[in-house]
Amino acid sequence: MRLRAHRIHREWTVAEMAERLLCSPNTLRALESGKPGTSIGLLAHALWLFGEIDSLDNVAPAPAGLAAKRRVRKSTTRGAAGVIAEDERDF
């Protein structure tokens, strides 16, 4: 994932690519040089521009088995709006 190499291969200047990414040229330079303060969203956008969005999995792969797990929300019984349940009254 060499962003600068992809940009140069497409013959885009820093200013042109920064405009496509909706960021400043300085932010793009920081992204290309790997500065840690740049946004992962900006990286994803850049990878999408180059058709390399699938390589984002190489940056932060999901732990094994995590994809198979689902969050399950506990169901709660709610009364009517503004009604306090009998066990919640403290008088």
PDB file of C-alpha atoms in Angstrom:
ATOM      1  CA  MET A   1       0.000   0.000   0.000  1.00  0.00           C
ATOM      2  CA  ARG A   2       2.171   2.786  -1.302  1.00  0.00           C
ATOM      3  CA  LEU A   3      -0.106   5.793  -1.600  1.00  0.00           C
ATOM      4  CA  ARG A   4       2.543   8.076  -3.055  1.00  0.00           C
ATOM      5  CA  ALA A   5       3.477   5.502  -5.704  1.00  0.00           C
ATOM      6  CA  HIS A   6      -0.186   5.078  -6.670  1.00  0.00           C
ATOM      7  CA  ARG A   7      -0.624   8.854  -6.879  1.00  0.00           C
ATOM      8  CA  ILE A   8       2.461   9.280  -9.054  1.00  0.00           C
ATOM      9  CA  HIS A   9       1.433   6.350 -11.267  1.00  0.00           C
ATOM     10  CA  ARG A  10      -1.873   8.123 -11.946  1.00  0.00           C
ATOM     11  CA  GLU A  11       0.048  11.347 -12.592  1.00  0.00           C
ATOM     12  CA  TRP A  12      -1.851  13.242  -9.900  1.00  0.00           C
ATOM     13  CA  THR A  13      -0.177  16.103  -8.104  1.00  0.00           C
ATOM     14  CA  VAL A  14      -0.428  16.415  -4.333  1.00  0.00           C
ATOM     15  CA  ALA A  15      -2.915  19.252  -4.815  1.00  0.00           C
ATOM     16  CA  GLU A  16      -5.099  17.200  -7.199  1.00  0.00           C
ATOM     17  CA  MET A  17      -5.275  14.197  -4.928  1.00  0.00           C
ATOM     18  CA  ALA A  18      -5.837  16.344  -1.841  1.00  0.00           C
ATOM     19  CA  GLU A  19      -8.786  17.930  -3.643  1.00  0.00           C
ATOM     20  CA  ARG A  20     -10.199  14.484  -4.431  1.00  0.00           C
ATOM     21  CA  LEU A  21      -9.793  13.473  -0.773  1.00  0.00           C
ATOM     22  CA  LEU A  22     -11.244  16.773   0.472  1.00  0.00           C
ATOM     23  CA  CYS A  23      -8.196  17.437   2.622  1.00  0.00           C
ATOM     24  CA  SER A  24      -5.256  19.826   2.587  1.00  0.00           C
ATOM     25  CA  PRO A  25      -2.033  19.026   0.727  1.00  0.00           C
ATOM     26  CA  ASN A  26      -0.201  18.943   4.069  1.00  0.00           C
ATOM     27  CA  THR A  27      -2.633  16.324   5.402  1.00  0.00           C
ATOM     28  CA  LEU A  28      -2.091  14.229   2.285  1.00  0.00           C
ATOM     29  CA  ARG A  29       1.676  14.463   2.727  1.00  0.00           C
ATOM     30  CA  ALA A  30       1.262  13.318   6.337  1.00  0.00           C
ATOM     31  CA  LEU A  31      -0.872  10.387   5.170  1.00  0.00           C
ATOM     32  CA  GLU A  32       1.668   9.401   2.508  1.00  0.00           C
ATOM     33  CA  SER A  33       4.523   9.540   4.983  1.00  0.00           C
ATOM     34  CA  GLY A  34       2.651   7.420   7.548  1.00  0.00           C
ATOM     35  CA  LYS A  35       2.236   9.983  10.311  1.00  0.00           C
ATOM     36  CA  PRO A  36       0.132   8.422  13.078  1.00  0.00           C
ATOM     37  CA  GLY A  37      -2.167  11.428  13.552  1.00  0.00           C
ATOM     38  CA  THR A  38      -3.885  11.070  10.187  1.00  0.00           C
ATOM     39  CA  SER A  39      -7.415   9.730   9.974  1.00  0.00           C
ATOM     40  CA  ILE A  40      -8.144   6.091   9.177  1.00  0.00           C
ATOM     41  CA  GLY A  41     -11.170   7.393   7.285  1.00  0.00           C
ATOM     42  CA  LEU A  42      -8.890   9.433   5.048  1.00  0.00           C
ATOM     43  CA  LEU A  43      -6.753   6.356   4.447  1.00  0.00           C
ATOM     44  CA  ALA A  44      -9.867   4.366   3.531  1.00  0.00           C
ATOM     45  CA  HIS A  45     -10.944   7.120   1.132  1.00  0.00           C
ATOM     46  CA  ALA A  46      -7.511   7.144  -0.527  1.00  0.00           C
ATOM     47  CA  LEU A  47      -7.543   3.356  -0.879  1.00  0.00           C
ATOM     48  CA  TRP A  48     -11.023   3.540  -2.393  1.00  0.00           C
ATOM     49  CA  LEU A  49      -9.812   6.110  -4.950  1.00  0.00           C
ATOM     50  CA  PHE A  50      -7.105   3.676  -6.057  1.00  0.00           C
ATOM     51  CA  GLY A  51      -9.434   0.656  -6.068  1.00  0.00           C
ATOM     52  CA  GLU A  52      -7.475  -0.879  -3.202  1.00  0.00           C
ATOM     53  CA  ILE A  53     -10.047  -0.688  -0.403  1.00  0.00           C
ATOM     54  CA  ASP A  54      -9.691  -4.432   0.265  1.00  0.00           C
ATOM     55  CA  SER A  55      -6.087  -3.843   1.340  1.00  0.00           C
ATOM     56  CA  LEU A  56      -7.444  -2.064   4.420  1.00  0.00           C
ATOM     57  CA  ASP A  57      -7.795  -5.550   5.924  1.00  0.00           C
ATOM     58  CA  ASN A  58      -3.985  -5.699   5.978  1.00  0.00           C
ATOM     59  CA  VAL A  59      -3.889  -2.617   8.205  1.00  0.00           C
ATOM     60  CA  ALA A  60      -6.238  -3.929  10.890  1.00  0.00           C
ATOM     61  CA  PRO A  61      -7.427  -7.480  10.306  1.00  0.00           C
ATOM     62  CA  ALA A  62     -10.361  -8.684  12.384  1.00  0.00           C
ATOM     63  CA  PRO A  63      -9.406 -11.145  15.132  1.00  0.00           C
ATOM     64  CA  ALA A  64     -10.221 -14.768  14.335  1.00  0.00           C
ATOM     65  CA  GLY A  65     -13.722 -15.715  15.364  1.00  0.00           C
ATOM     66  CA  LEU A  66     -14.863 -12.143  15.908  1.00  0.00           C
ATOM     67  CA  ALA A  67     -16.818 -12.041  12.674  1.00  0.00           C
ATOM     68  CA  ALA A  68     -18.816 -15.100  13.731  1.00  0.00           C
ATOM     69  CA  LYS A  69     -19.979 -13.524  16.987  1.00  0.00           C
ATOM     70  CA  ARG A  70     -23.087 -11.415  17.057  1.00  0.00           C
ATOM     71  CA  ARG A  71     -24.140  -8.941  19.637  1.00  0.00           C
ATOM     72  CA  VAL A  72     -27.474  -9.840  21.113  1.00  0.00           C
ATOM     73  CA  ARG A  73     -29.521  -7.132  22.706  1.00  0.00           C
ATOM     74  CA  LYS A  74     -31.384  -8.124  25.832  1.00  0.00           C
ATOM     75  CA  SER A  75     -35.063  -7.501  25.512  1.00  0.00           C
ATOM     76  CA  THR A  76     -36.557  -5.242  28.096  1.00  0.00           C
ATOM     77  CA  THR A  77     -40.144  -4.860  29.052  1.00  0.00           C
ATOM     78  CA  ARG A  78     -41.188  -1.291  29.153  1.00  0.00           C
ATOM     79  CA  GLY A  79     -44.342   0.141  30.529  1.00  0.00           C
ATOM     80  CA  ALA A  80     -46.294   3.003  29.112  1.00  0.00           C
ATOM     81  CA  ALA A  81     -44.533   6.336  28.860  1.00  0.00           C
ATOM     82  CA  GLY A  82     -44.594   8.252  32.111  1.00  0.00           C
ATOM     83  CA  VAL A  83     -45.756   5.271  34.196  1.00  0.00           C
ATOM     84  CA  ILE A  84     -43.536   4.159  37.077  1.00  0.00           C
ATOM     85  CA  ALA A  85     -43.527   0.438  37.746  1.00  0.00           C
ATOM     86  CA  GLU A  86     -44.764  -0.743  41.139  1.00  0.00           C
ATOM     87  CA  ASP A  87     -41.307  -1.983  42.244  1.00  0.00           C
ATOM     88  CA  GLU A  88     -39.657   1.333  41.324  1.00  0.00           C
ATOM     89  CA  ARG A  89     -41.742   3.465  43.662  1.00  0.00           C
ATOM     90  CA  ASP A  90     -39.886   4.391  46.812  1.00  0.00           C
ATOM     91  CA  PHE A  91     -42.712   5.660  49.001  1.00  0.00           C
TER      92      PHE A  91
END
